[in-house]
Coordinates of C-alpha atoms and ligand atoms in Angstrom, one line a residue:
M1 CA -23.3 17.6 22.2
N2 CA -22.9 19.3 19.1
E3 CA -25.5 19.7 16.4
S4 CA -24.8 17.3 13.6
K5 CA -24.1 18.8 10.0
H6 CA -25.6 16.6 7.1
H7 CA -24.3 16.1 3.6
E8 CA -25.5 13.8 0.9
V9 CA -21.8 12.1 0.7
I10 CA -19.0 12.1 3.1
V11 CA -15.8 11.0 1.8
I12 CA -13.4 10.0 4.5
G13 CA -9.4 10.5 4.0
A14 CA -7.6 13.1 1.8
G15 CA -5.3 10.7 0.2
V16 CA -4.9 9.7 -3.6
S17 CA -8.1 8.0 -3.5
G18 CA -10.2 10.9 -1.6
I19 CA -8.7 13.7 -3.6
Y20 CA -10.1 12.0 -6.8
Q21 CA -13.2 11.2 -5.1
I22 CA -14.1 14.3 -3.9
K23 CA -13.2 16.0 -7.5
R24 CA -15.8 13.6 -9.1
L25 CA -18.7 14.3 -6.7
V26 CA -17.6 18.1 -6.9
D27 CA -17.9 17.8 -10.8
L28 CA -21.5 16.2 -10.4
E29 CA -22.4 19.0 -8.0
V30 CA -23.2 16.6 -5.2
D31 CA -23.7 17.8 -1.6
A32 CA -20.2 16.4 -0.4
I33 CA -17.4 17.0 2.1
L34 CA -14.3 15.1 2.7
L35 CA -13.2 14.7 6.2
E36 CA -9.5 14.1 7.1
G37 CA -7.9 13.3 10.2
D38 CA -4.4 14.8 9.6
E39 CA -3.8 18.6 9.3
D40 CA -3.2 18.7 5.7
L41 CA -4.0 16.3 2.6
G42 CA -1.9 13.8 1.3
G43 CA -2.4 10.5 3.1
T44 CA 0.3 8.1 2.5
W45 CA 2.5 10.7 1.3
Y46 CA 1.8 13.0 4.1
R47 CA 2.8 10.6 6.8
N48 CA 5.5 8.7 5.6
R49 CA 8.3 11.3 5.6
Y50 CA 11.2 9.0 6.7
P51 CA 14.4 9.2 4.9
G52 CA 14.5 7.3 1.5
C53 CA 10.7 7.1 1.1
R54 CA 9.8 7.1 -2.8
F55 CA 7.6 5.7 -5.5
D56 CA 8.7 2.2 -6.5
S57 CA 5.9 2.6 -9.3
E58 CA 7.3 4.7 -12.5
S59 CA 6.1 8.3 -11.2
Y60 CA 4.3 8.7 -14.6
T61 CA 2.4 5.6 -14.3
Y62 CA 1.6 6.6 -10.6
G63 CA 0.0 10.3 -11.5
Y64 CA -3.6 10.7 -11.8
S65 CA -4.7 9.8 -15.7
W66 CA -8.2 11.7 -15.8
S67 CA -6.8 15.4 -16.5
K68 CA -5.0 16.0 -20.0
E69 CA -4.1 19.6 -18.3
L70 CA -2.7 18.0 -15.3
L71 CA -0.6 15.7 -17.3
D72 CA 0.6 18.2 -19.5
E73 CA 1.7 21.0 -16.7
W74 CA 3.2 18.3 -14.2
H75 CA 7.1 17.5 -14.4
W76 CA 8.0 14.3 -12.6
K77 CA 11.8 14.8 -11.7
E78 CA 12.6 11.3 -11.2
R79 CA 11.5 8.2 -12.8
F80 CA 10.7 6.9 -9.0
S81 CA 9.8 10.2 -7.2
S82 CA 10.4 10.9 -3.6
Q83 CA 8.0 11.6 -0.9
P84 CA 8.2 15.3 -0.5
E85 CA 7.8 15.6 -4.2
N86 CA 4.8 13.3 -4.1
L87 CA 3.2 15.5 -1.7
K88 CA 3.9 18.4 -3.7
Y89 CA 2.2 17.0 -6.6
L90 CA -1.2 15.9 -4.6
N91 CA -1.3 19.7 -3.2
F92 CA -0.9 20.8 -6.9
V93 CA -3.8 18.5 -7.8
A94 CA -6.0 19.8 -5.1
D95 CA -5.3 23.7 -5.5
K96 CA -5.4 23.3 -9.4
F97 CA -8.9 21.9 -9.2
D98 CA -9.9 24.0 -6.0
L99 CA -10.6 21.1 -4.0
R100 CA -9.5 22.3 -0.5
R101 CA -12.6 24.1 0.1
H102 CA -14.5 20.7 0.2
M103 CA -12.2 19.4 2.4
S104 CA -12.1 19.5 6.5
F105 CA -8.9 18.8 8.2
G106 CA -8.2 17.8 11.6
A107 CA -11.6 15.9 11.2
H108 CA -10.7 12.5 12.8
V109 CA -13.6 10.1 12.5
D110 CA -13.6 7.9 15.6
S111 CA -17.0 6.1 14.9
M112 CA -19.9 5.7 12.4
T113 CA -23.2 4.1 13.2
W114 CA -25.9 3.1 10.7
N115 CA -29.1 4.5 11.5
E116 CA -31.6 2.2 9.6
D117 CA -34.7 4.1 10.3
E118 CA -33.5 7.4 8.7
R119 CA -31.1 5.4 6.3
I120 CA -28.1 7.7 7.4
W121 CA -24.6 7.3 8.7
E122 CA -24.0 9.1 11.7
L123 CA -20.2 9.9 12.3
D124 CA -18.5 11.1 15.5
L125 CA -15.4 12.7 15.5
A126 CA -12.5 12.8 17.8
S127 CA -13.3 16.7 18.0
G128 CA -16.8 16.1 19.4
D129 CA -18.1 17.1 16.0
R130 CA -21.0 15.0 14.6
Y131 CA -22.0 14.7 10.8
T132 CA -24.7 12.7 9.2
A133 CA -24.9 11.4 5.5
R134 CA -26.7 9.3 3.2
F135 CA -23.6 7.7 2.0
V136 CA -20.3 7.5 3.2
V137 CA -17.3 6.9 0.7
T138 CA -13.8 5.6 2.5
G139 CA -10.4 6.5 1.1
I140 CA -8.8 5.6 4.2
G141 CA -5.8 3.6 2.6
V142 CA -4.5 0.2 2.5
L143 CA -1.3 0.4 4.7
S144 CA -2.3 3.5 6.9
A145 CA -2.8 1.5 10.4
P146 CA 0.9 1.4 11.5
T147 CA 2.0 -1.1 14.1
L148 CA 4.4 -1.2 16.7
P149 CA 5.9 -4.1 18.5
S150 CA 5.4 -4.7 22.1
Y151 CA 8.7 -5.1 23.7
D152 CA 9.1 -4.4 27.6
G153 CA 10.7 -1.0 28.1
M154 CA 9.5 0.9 24.9
N155 CA 8.5 3.8 27.0
D156 CA 11.8 3.9 28.7
F157 CA 13.8 4.6 26.0
A158 CA 15.7 8.0 26.4
G159 CA 16.4 8.8 22.9
E160 CA 14.1 9.6 19.9
S161 CA 12.2 6.7 18.7
F162 CA 9.1 6.5 16.4
H163 CA 7.4 4.3 13.7
T164 CA 8.4 5.4 9.9
F165 CA 4.7 6.3 9.5
W166 CA 4.8 9.0 12.0
W167 CA 8.2 10.3 11.3
P168 CA 8.2 13.9 12.6
K169 CA 7.7 16.9 10.3
E170 CA 10.6 18.7 12.0
P171 CA 14.1 17.3 10.8
V172 CA 15.6 14.6 12.7
Q173 CA 19.1 14.9 13.3
L174 CA 20.9 11.6 12.3
E175 CA 24.5 12.8 11.7
G176 CA 26.8 11.7 14.2
R177 CA 24.5 9.5 16.0
R178 CA 23.9 5.9 16.6
V179 CA 20.8 4.6 15.1
G180 CA 18.8 1.4 15.4
V181 CA 16.3 0.3 12.6
M182 CA 13.9 -2.3 13.3
G183 CA 12.1 -4.1 10.3
T184 CA 13.5 -4.9 6.8
G185 CA 10.5 -4.6 4.7
A186 CA 10.1 -2.2 1.8
T187 CA 10.1 0.8 4.2
G188 CA 13.1 -0.5 6.5
I189 CA 15.1 -1.1 3.4
Q190 CA 14.7 2.2 2.0
V191 CA 15.7 4.0 5.5
I192 CA 18.7 1.6 5.6
A193 CA 19.9 2.4 2.3
E194 CA 19.4 6.2 2.5
I195 CA 21.1 6.7 6.2
A196 CA 23.8 4.3 6.1
D197 CA 26.3 6.7 4.9
K198 CA 25.0 9.6 7.1
V199 CA 25.1 8.0 10.7
D200 CA 27.8 7.6 13.1
E201 CA 26.5 4.1 13.4
L202 CA 23.7 1.8 12.1
I203 CA 22.4 -1.2 13.6
V204 CA 20.0 -3.3 11.7
F205 CA 17.5 -5.6 13.5
Q206 CA 16.2 -8.2 11.1
R207 CA 13.8 -10.8 12.3
R208 CA 13.3 -12.3 8.5
P209 CA 15.3 -10.9 5.6
N210 CA 13.0 -10.0 2.1
W211 CA 14.0 -10.5 -1.3
S212 CA 15.1 -7.1 -2.9
T213 CA 16.1 -5.9 -6.2
P214 CA 17.3 -2.9 -7.6
L215 CA 15.1 0.2 -8.2
N216 CA 17.1 1.6 -10.9
N217 CA 16.1 5.1 -10.3
S218 CA 17.2 8.2 -12.6
P219 CA 16.4 11.7 -13.2
I220 CA 13.7 12.7 -15.7
S221 CA 15.2 15.8 -17.9
E222 CA 12.6 18.5 -19.5
E223 CA 13.1 16.8 -22.6
E224 CA 12.4 13.4 -21.4
M225 CA 9.2 14.9 -19.8
A226 CA 8.1 16.2 -23.0
E227 CA 8.5 12.9 -24.6
I228 CA 6.7 11.0 -21.7
R229 CA 3.9 13.6 -22.2
T230 CA 3.3 12.6 -25.9
R231 CA 2.9 9.0 -24.9
Y232 CA 0.7 9.2 -22.0
D233 CA -2.5 7.6 -23.6
E234 CA -0.2 4.6 -24.6
I235 CA 1.4 4.4 -21.2
F236 CA -2.1 4.1 -19.5
A237 CA -3.5 1.8 -22.2
N238 CA -0.5 -0.4 -21.6
C239 CA -1.2 0.0 -17.5
A240 CA -4.6 -1.1 -18.4
V241 CA -3.8 -4.5 -19.6
T242 CA -1.3 -5.8 -17.2
N243 CA -2.2 -7.6 -13.7
G244 CA -0.2 -5.1 -11.7
G245 CA -1.2 -1.8 -13.5
F246 CA 2.2 -1.2 -14.6
E247 CA 3.8 -0.9 -18.2
H248 CA 5.8 -4.2 -17.7
L249 CA 4.3 -6.9 -20.1
P250 CA 5.2 -10.4 -19.2
D251 CA 7.3 -12.8 -21.1
R252 CA 5.3 -15.4 -22.7
R253 CA 8.1 -17.9 -24.2
G254 CA 7.3 -20.3 -21.3
F255 CA 9.7 -20.7 -18.5
H256 CA 10.2 -24.4 -19.1
N257 CA 10.6 -23.9 -23.1
V258 CA 13.7 -21.9 -22.7
T259 CA 17.2 -22.8 -21.5
P260 CA 18.5 -22.1 -18.3
E261 CA 21.0 -19.9 -20.1
E262 CA 18.0 -18.1 -21.8
R263 CA 16.5 -17.6 -18.4
K264 CA 19.5 -16.3 -17.0
A265 CA 20.0 -13.9 -19.9
L266 CA 16.3 -12.5 -19.1
W267 CA 16.9 -12.3 -15.4
D268 CA 20.6 -10.3 -16.0
K269 CA 18.7 -7.9 -18.1
L270 CA 15.7 -7.4 -15.6
Y271 CA 18.0 -7.0 -12.8
S272 CA 19.3 -3.8 -14.3
T273 CA 15.7 -2.6 -15.8
P274 CA 13.9 -0.1 -13.8
G275 CA 11.3 -0.7 -11.2
F276 CA 9.2 -3.8 -11.0
A277 CA 10.2 -5.0 -14.5
I278 CA 11.8 -8.0 -12.6
L279 CA 8.2 -8.8 -11.5
G280 CA 6.3 -7.9 -14.7
Q281 CA 8.2 -8.7 -17.3
N282 CA 9.5 -12.2 -16.0
F283 CA 8.0 -15.6 -16.6
P284 CA 4.7 -15.8 -15.0
E285 CA 5.5 -19.4 -13.9
I286 CA 7.7 -18.0 -11.0
Y287 CA 4.4 -17.1 -9.2
F288 CA 3.1 -20.5 -9.3
D289 CA 5.5 -23.2 -10.1
E290 CA 7.9 -24.6 -7.6
D291 CA 10.6 -25.1 -9.9
A292 CA 10.4 -22.1 -11.5
N293 CA 10.3 -19.8 -8.3
R294 CA 13.4 -21.8 -7.0
E295 CA 15.5 -21.2 -9.9
M296 CA 14.6 -17.5 -9.7
S297 CA 15.4 -17.3 -6.0
N298 CA 18.5 -19.1 -6.5
Y299 CA 19.2 -16.3 -9.1
I300 CA 18.5 -13.5 -6.7
A301 CA 20.7 -15.2 -4.0
E302 CA 23.5 -15.6 -6.1
R303 CA 23.1 -11.5 -6.9
I304 CA 23.0 -10.8 -3.1
R305 CA 26.1 -12.9 -2.8
G306 CA 28.1 -11.1 -5.3
R307 CA 27.2 -7.5 -3.6
V308 CA 28.0 -8.2 0.1
K309 CA 31.2 -8.8 0.7
D310 CA 31.0 -10.8 4.2
P311 CA 29.6 -14.3 3.3
A312 CA 28.2 -14.8 6.5
V313 CA 26.1 -11.5 6.3
A314 CA 25.1 -12.3 2.8
E315 CA 23.5 -15.6 4.2
K316 CA 21.7 -13.7 6.8
L317 CA 20.4 -11.4 4.1
I318 CA 19.0 -14.2 2.0
P319 CA 15.5 -15.2 2.8
K320 CA 15.3 -19.1 3.2
D321 CA 11.4 -19.2 4.3
H322 CA 9.9 -18.0 1.5
G323 CA 10.6 -17.9 -2.5
F324 CA 11.2 -14.5 -4.5
A325 CA 8.2 -12.5 -5.4
T326 CA 6.0 -14.7 -2.8
Q327 CA 6.1 -11.4 -0.3
R328 CA 5.9 -7.7 -1.5
L329 CA 9.2 -7.2 -3.1
P330 CA 10.7 -4.1 -1.8
L331 CA 13.1 -2.3 -4.4
E332 CA 16.3 -1.0 -3.2
T333 CA 19.0 1.6 -4.1
H334 CA 22.7 0.4 -2.7
Y335 CA 20.8 -1.6 0.1
Y336 CA 23.0 -4.4 -0.1
E337 CA 26.2 -2.4 -0.3
A338 CA 25.4 -0.7 3.2
Y339 CA 26.3 -3.7 4.8
N340 CA 29.7 -3.4 3.4
R341 CA 30.5 -0.3 5.4
D342 CA 32.4 -0.5 8.9
N343 CA 29.7 1.6 10.6
V344 CA 26.5 -0.9 9.8
R345 CA 25.9 -4.2 11.5
L346 CA 23.1 -6.7 10.9
I347 CA 21.8 -8.1 14.1
D348 CA 19.9 -11.5 13.5
L349 CA 16.8 -11.5 15.7
S350 CA 15.9 -15.1 15.0
E351 CA 19.4 -16.1 16.5
T352 CA 19.5 -13.2 19.2
P353 CA 15.9 -11.9 20.0
V354 CA 15.2 -8.8 21.7
E355 CA 14.8 -9.1 25.4
R356 CA 13.7 -5.6 26.0
I357 CA 14.0 -1.8 25.1
T358 CA 16.3 -0.1 27.7
K359 CA 16.7 3.6 28.6
D360 CA 19.7 3.4 26.1
G361 CA 19.0 1.2 23.7
I362 CA 18.3 -2.3 22.8
Q363 CA 18.9 -5.4 24.8
T364 CA 19.2 -8.6 22.9
T365 CA 19.8 -12.4 24.3
A366 CA 23.3 -11.8 23.1
E367 CA 24.0 -8.0 24.1
H368 CA 23.2 -4.5 24.6
H369 CA 23.1 -2.1 21.7
D370 CA 23.7 1.7 22.8
L371 CA 21.3 3.7 20.7
D372 CA 20.5 7.4 20.3
V373 CA 17.6 6.8 17.8
I374 CA 15.2 4.0 17.2
V375 CA 13.4 3.7 14.1
Y376 CA 10.5 1.1 14.1
A377 CA 10.0 0.2 10.3
T378 CA 7.6 -2.4 11.5
G379 CA 4.7 -2.4 9.1
F380 CA 1.0 -2.1 9.3
D381 CA -2.2 -3.9 9.9
A382 CA -2.8 -3.8 6.3
M383 CA -6.0 -3.5 4.3
T384 CA -8.3 -3.9 7.2
G385 CA -6.6 -2.2 10.0
A386 CA -7.8 1.4 9.1
W387 CA -11.3 -0.1 9.0
D388 CA -11.0 -1.8 12.5
R389 CA -9.8 1.1 14.0
M390 CA -12.8 3.4 13.3
N391 CA -15.4 1.6 15.0
I392 CA -17.9 1.1 12.3
R393 CA -21.3 -0.1 13.3
G394 CA -23.8 -1.4 10.7
V395 CA -27.4 -3.0 10.6
G396 CA -28.0 -4.5 14.3
G397 CA -25.2 -2.7 15.8
V398 CA -22.4 -5.2 14.3
T399 CA -19.0 -3.7 14.1
L400 CA -17.0 -4.1 11.0
G401 CA -14.3 -5.4 13.0
E402 CA -16.7 -8.2 14.6
K403 CA -17.7 -9.3 10.8
W404 CA -14.2 -9.3 9.4
R405 CA -12.6 -10.9 12.5
D406 CA -11.4 -13.8 10.7
G407 CA -10.5 -12.1 7.4
P408 CA -12.6 -9.4 5.4
S409 CA -15.6 -10.5 3.3
T410 CA -16.5 -8.0 0.7
Y411 CA -18.4 -7.4 -2.8
F412 CA -15.4 -6.3 -5.1
G413 CA -13.7 -4.6 -2.1
L414 CA -16.3 -1.9 -2.8
M415 CA -19.1 -2.8 -0.4
T416 CA -20.0 -5.1 2.5
H417 CA -23.3 -7.0 3.5
G418 CA -24.7 -5.3 6.6
F419 CA -23.2 -2.1 6.0
P420 CA -25.8 -0.4 3.6
N421 CA -24.4 2.9 1.9
L422 CA -20.8 2.3 2.7
L423 CA -18.5 2.6 -0.3
M424 CA -15.0 1.9 -0.4
V425 CA -12.8 3.0 -3.0
A426 CA -9.6 0.8 -2.1
G427 CA -11.3 -2.0 0.3
P428 CA -9.9 -5.3 1.1
Q429 CA -10.4 -8.0 -1.6
S430 CA -10.3 -5.1 -4.5
V431 CA -6.9 -4.7 -6.5
S432 CA -5.9 -1.5 -4.5
G433 CA -3.4 -3.7 -2.4
S434 CA -2.2 -6.0 -5.4
S435 CA -1.5 -3.3 -8.1
N436 CA -0.3 0.0 -8.8
F437 CA -2.3 2.0 -6.4
P438 CA -3.4 5.0 -8.4
R439 CA -4.7 2.8 -11.4
A440 CA -6.6 0.5 -9.0
I441 CA -8.4 3.4 -7.2
E442 CA -9.3 5.4 -10.5
G443 CA -11.4 2.3 -11.3
G444 CA -12.9 2.2 -7.7
V445 CA -13.7 5.8 -7.8
G446 CA -15.3 5.6 -11.3
W447 CA -17.4 2.7 -10.1
V448 CA -18.5 4.5 -6.9
T449 CA -19.1 7.5 -8.8
R450 CA -21.2 5.7 -11.3
L451 CA -23.3 3.8 -8.5
L452 CA -24.1 7.2 -6.9
E453 CA -25.3 8.6 -10.0
H454 CA -27.7 5.8 -10.7
V455 CA -28.8 6.1 -7.0
R456 CA -29.6 9.8 -7.5
S457 CA -31.4 9.4 -10.5
L458 CA -33.7 7.0 -9.0
G459 CA -34.1 8.6 -5.7
I460 CA -32.5 5.3 -3.9
T461 CA -31.9 5.7 -0.5
R462 CA -30.4 2.3 0.7
V463 CA -27.9 0.3 -1.2
E464 CA -26.6 -3.1 -0.1
P465 CA -24.9 -6.1 -1.6
T466 CA -26.5 -9.4 -1.2
S467 CA -25.0 -11.7 1.2
E468 CA -24.9 -14.3 -1.9
A469 CA -23.1 -12.1 -4.2
E470 CA -20.8 -11.3 -1.5
K471 CA -20.1 -14.9 -0.8
A472 CA -19.5 -15.6 -4.8
W473 CA -17.0 -12.8 -4.6
H474 CA -15.1 -14.3 -1.6
E475 CA -14.8 -17.6 -3.1
T476 CA -13.2 -16.0 -6.3
V477 CA -10.8 -14.1 -4.4
V478 CA -9.9 -17.4 -2.3
D479 CA -9.4 -19.5 -5.5
V480 CA -7.1 -17.2 -7.0
H481 CA -5.0 -16.7 -3.9
E482 CA -4.9 -20.5 -3.6
R483 CA -3.2 -20.8 -7.0
L484 CA -0.1 -18.7 -6.1
L485 CA 3.0 -19.8 -4.0
A486 CA 2.3 -16.4 -2.0
R487 CA -0.3 -18.3 0.0
R488 CA 2.3 -19.6 2.2
S489 CA 3.9 -16.3 2.8
R490 CA 4.0 -14.6 6.2
G491 CA 4.0 -10.9 5.2
W492 CA 1.0 -8.7 4.7
F493 CA -0.1 -10.3 1.6
T494 CA -1.7 -13.0 3.8
G495 CA -2.9 -10.5 6.3
Y496 CA -0.1 -11.6 8.9
N497 CA 0.8 -9.3 11.3
S498 CA 2.9 -10.5 14.5
N499 CA 1.8 -7.3 16.3
V500 CA -1.9 -7.5 16.0
A501 CA -3.6 -10.0 18.0
G502 CA -5.7 -12.4 15.8
H503 CA -3.5 -11.6 12.6
D504 CA -0.5 -13.5 14.3
D505 CA -1.4 -17.0 14.2
G506 CA -0.8 -17.8 10.5
T507 CA -4.3 -18.3 9.4
V508 CA -4.6 -16.6 5.9
R509 CA -6.8 -13.6 5.8
Y510 CA -7.9 -13.0 2.2
I511 CA -7.2 -9.4 2.2
A512 CA -6.6 -8.8 -1.8
Y513 CA -7.9 -10.1 -5.2
W514 CA -4.8 -11.3 -6.9
G515 CA -6.5 -12.1 -10.3
G516 CA -5.1 -8.8 -11.7
R517 CA -6.5 -5.4 -12.8
P518 CA -7.8 -6.3 -16.1
R519 CA -9.8 -8.8 -15.2
Y520 CA -11.2 -7.1 -12.1
A521 CA -12.1 -4.3 -14.5
E522 CA -14.3 -6.7 -16.2
Y523 CA -15.9 -7.9 -13.3
I524 CA -16.9 -4.7 -11.8
T525 CA -18.0 -3.0 -15.3
A526 CA -20.1 -6.1 -16.0
E527 CA -22.1 -5.3 -12.5
A528 CA -22.6 -2.0 -13.5
D529 CA -23.7 -2.6 -17.0
D530 CA -26.0 -5.2 -15.9
G531 CA -28.0 -3.2 -13.5
Y532 CA -26.1 -4.3 -10.2
P533 CA -27.5 -7.8 -9.9
G534 CA -25.5 -8.3 -6.7
V535 CA -26.7 -5.2 -5.0
E536 CA -30.3 -4.5 -3.2
F537 CA -31.7 -1.0 -3.9
A538 CA -34.3 0.5 -1.9
T539 CA -36.2 3.9 -2.2
S540 CA -37.9 5.9 0.8
Ligands
NAP1 P1 6.5 -4.6 6.3 O1 6.6 -5.4 4.9 O2 5.3 -5.5 6.8 O3 7.8 -5.0 7.3 C1 7.8 -5.1 8.4 C2 9.2 -5.6 9.0 O4 9.4 -5.2 10.4 C3 9.4 -7.2 8.8 O5 10.7 -6.9 8.6 C4 9.0 -7.5 9.9 O6 9.6 -8.9 10.2 C5 9.5 -6.4 11.1 N1 8.9 -6.6 12.4 C6 7.6 -6.2 12.6 N2 7.3 -6.4 13.9 C7 8.4 -6.9 14.5 C8 8.9 -7.1 16.0 N3 8.2 -7.3 16.7 N4 10.0 -7.4 15.9 C9 10.9 -7.2 14.9 N5 10.8 -7.0 13.8 C10 9.5 -7.1 13.5 O7 6.3 -3.1 6.4 P2 7.0 -2.1 5.7 O8 8.2 -2.4 5.3 O9 6.4 -0.7 6.2 O10 6.1 -2.0 4.2 C11 4.6 -2.3 4.2 C12 4.2 -2.1 2.7 O11 4.3 -0.8 2.5 C13 5.1 -2.6 1.8 O12 5.0 -4.0 1.5 C14 4.6 -1.9 0.3 O13 3.7 -2.2 -0.1 C15 4.4 -0.2 1.2 N6 5.4 0.5 0.8 C16 5.9 1.1 -0.3 C17 6.9 1.7 -0.6 C18 6.8 2.5 -2.0 O14 6.1 2.3 -2.7 N7 8.1 2.8 -2.5 C19 7.7 2.0 0.5 C20 7.6 1.3 1.7 C21 6.7 0.7 2.1 P3 9.0 -10.0 9.7 O15 9.2 -10.2 8.4 O16 9.7 -11.2 10.7 O17 7.5 -10.0 10.3

């Protein structure tokens, strides 16, 4: 058994959250180390190397806001920057602030066990190394536990096949090949649109269509970037007052107070406006009023019909089981036009399900599709998957997976009862899954850092939210969720995943707080300002 190394704080994960968290701890001269399972930093932007992967947040709202120097130095080249550039950015940040020396790579945490006598966490790594820490801060991502289908024969396939999250680092040859893409969420839609004109043949295996609207991306010139830099304060101030953490402000005229023609005029404008304007600048009623949502959905359906030449294919691409914006909206670039190409075919798995994967391709109930490459864009065990996979044992040996079996229960998504000294920067039931991610986690990191400063100044050795406080937060999360039409969706917003046992029966898992970032910030700031009434502290 290796001797364990002790640190006051261990941060897990070198993605967007972990990089900022370790920066704050280094600034405070806390004895801290960051453990990352991958061979390098970047988290989601290190892993997701599939073609077409890019932000759908405006790049300049996605970057960190906490260093003026960084804001002045970095040039975002596109309004919605691509994965290679985003990874470059995170490396630039880590190098600029000399953070790599506080990170250990290839350090995959297999399990974590709370030692009540010592009031420390004991971490066991896949390498056999052991660490202990008074506090553990997780930055392990919200969509970092990829899930594959479990079709018969998946291992028999003789060509290349991978989940988009595990897209190889080496270039994958797609030109001249027959490629199958399974899954039409935000990832599948990006891949399909990007590779349609590059591959010999593209077969899309769609179980359920998603609503999708144009990204409207464009380059950012030196001059435009210089102008953006002068507006950074304003940009982040705008993001701070919107529910999604974007710059888009809702249309407050009232859906029912304007004519159908006026509504259509707004939607025509938003359809060609970049990014999530179509969500953020829309009438808020589309999220909770059936009539408003139906009219909006009909509008987008017409747009799809206008872009896809074959009416039968267009109908298959229009969701009939959920309204617009009730699942996570993928943004696209020429996605619908891909289906007008002769080399692209849509297979509707709701009509002809997959029977098995064969050595040469995919067999559905109707026919066999010969393929050289299969891309599984089949999603993630969202929000809780990364925690479940880590085997975290809290007070009395109970695992977090057991505690969260029917859905997570947390205090603001930052802590959870029964797991003392475990702090979650982007935990379930926070706003990390429901808003522009960096805008959300900067709040989470700030809160965690303030708590750790409080703890250090008072010599506190044990921190745990009360079960009453946690119950009250859970009720708040449920209350907001139940007001939205999204409550009926079957996407990851409700914790649904057909490939994960226990997450596939339609029971809602309340994985995110939907009340918006400004209100969430008020809650967590008040908690700290009021001396943490929902948290129990103990000294040695
Ligand atoms: P997803 O939205 O969960 O989509 C998964 C897709 O795979 C769905 O179409 C699903 O069909 C299909 N699928 C799953 N299991 C299947 C099976 N056994 N057989 C056939 N089809 C199956 O996952 P995602 O597209 O990876 O996106 C996840 C999230 O990542 C997004 O919502 C977004 O938050 C984030 N993301 C962000 C960006 C960005 O910022 N630019 C890009 C990509 C992803 P059903 O709908 O029938 O279940």
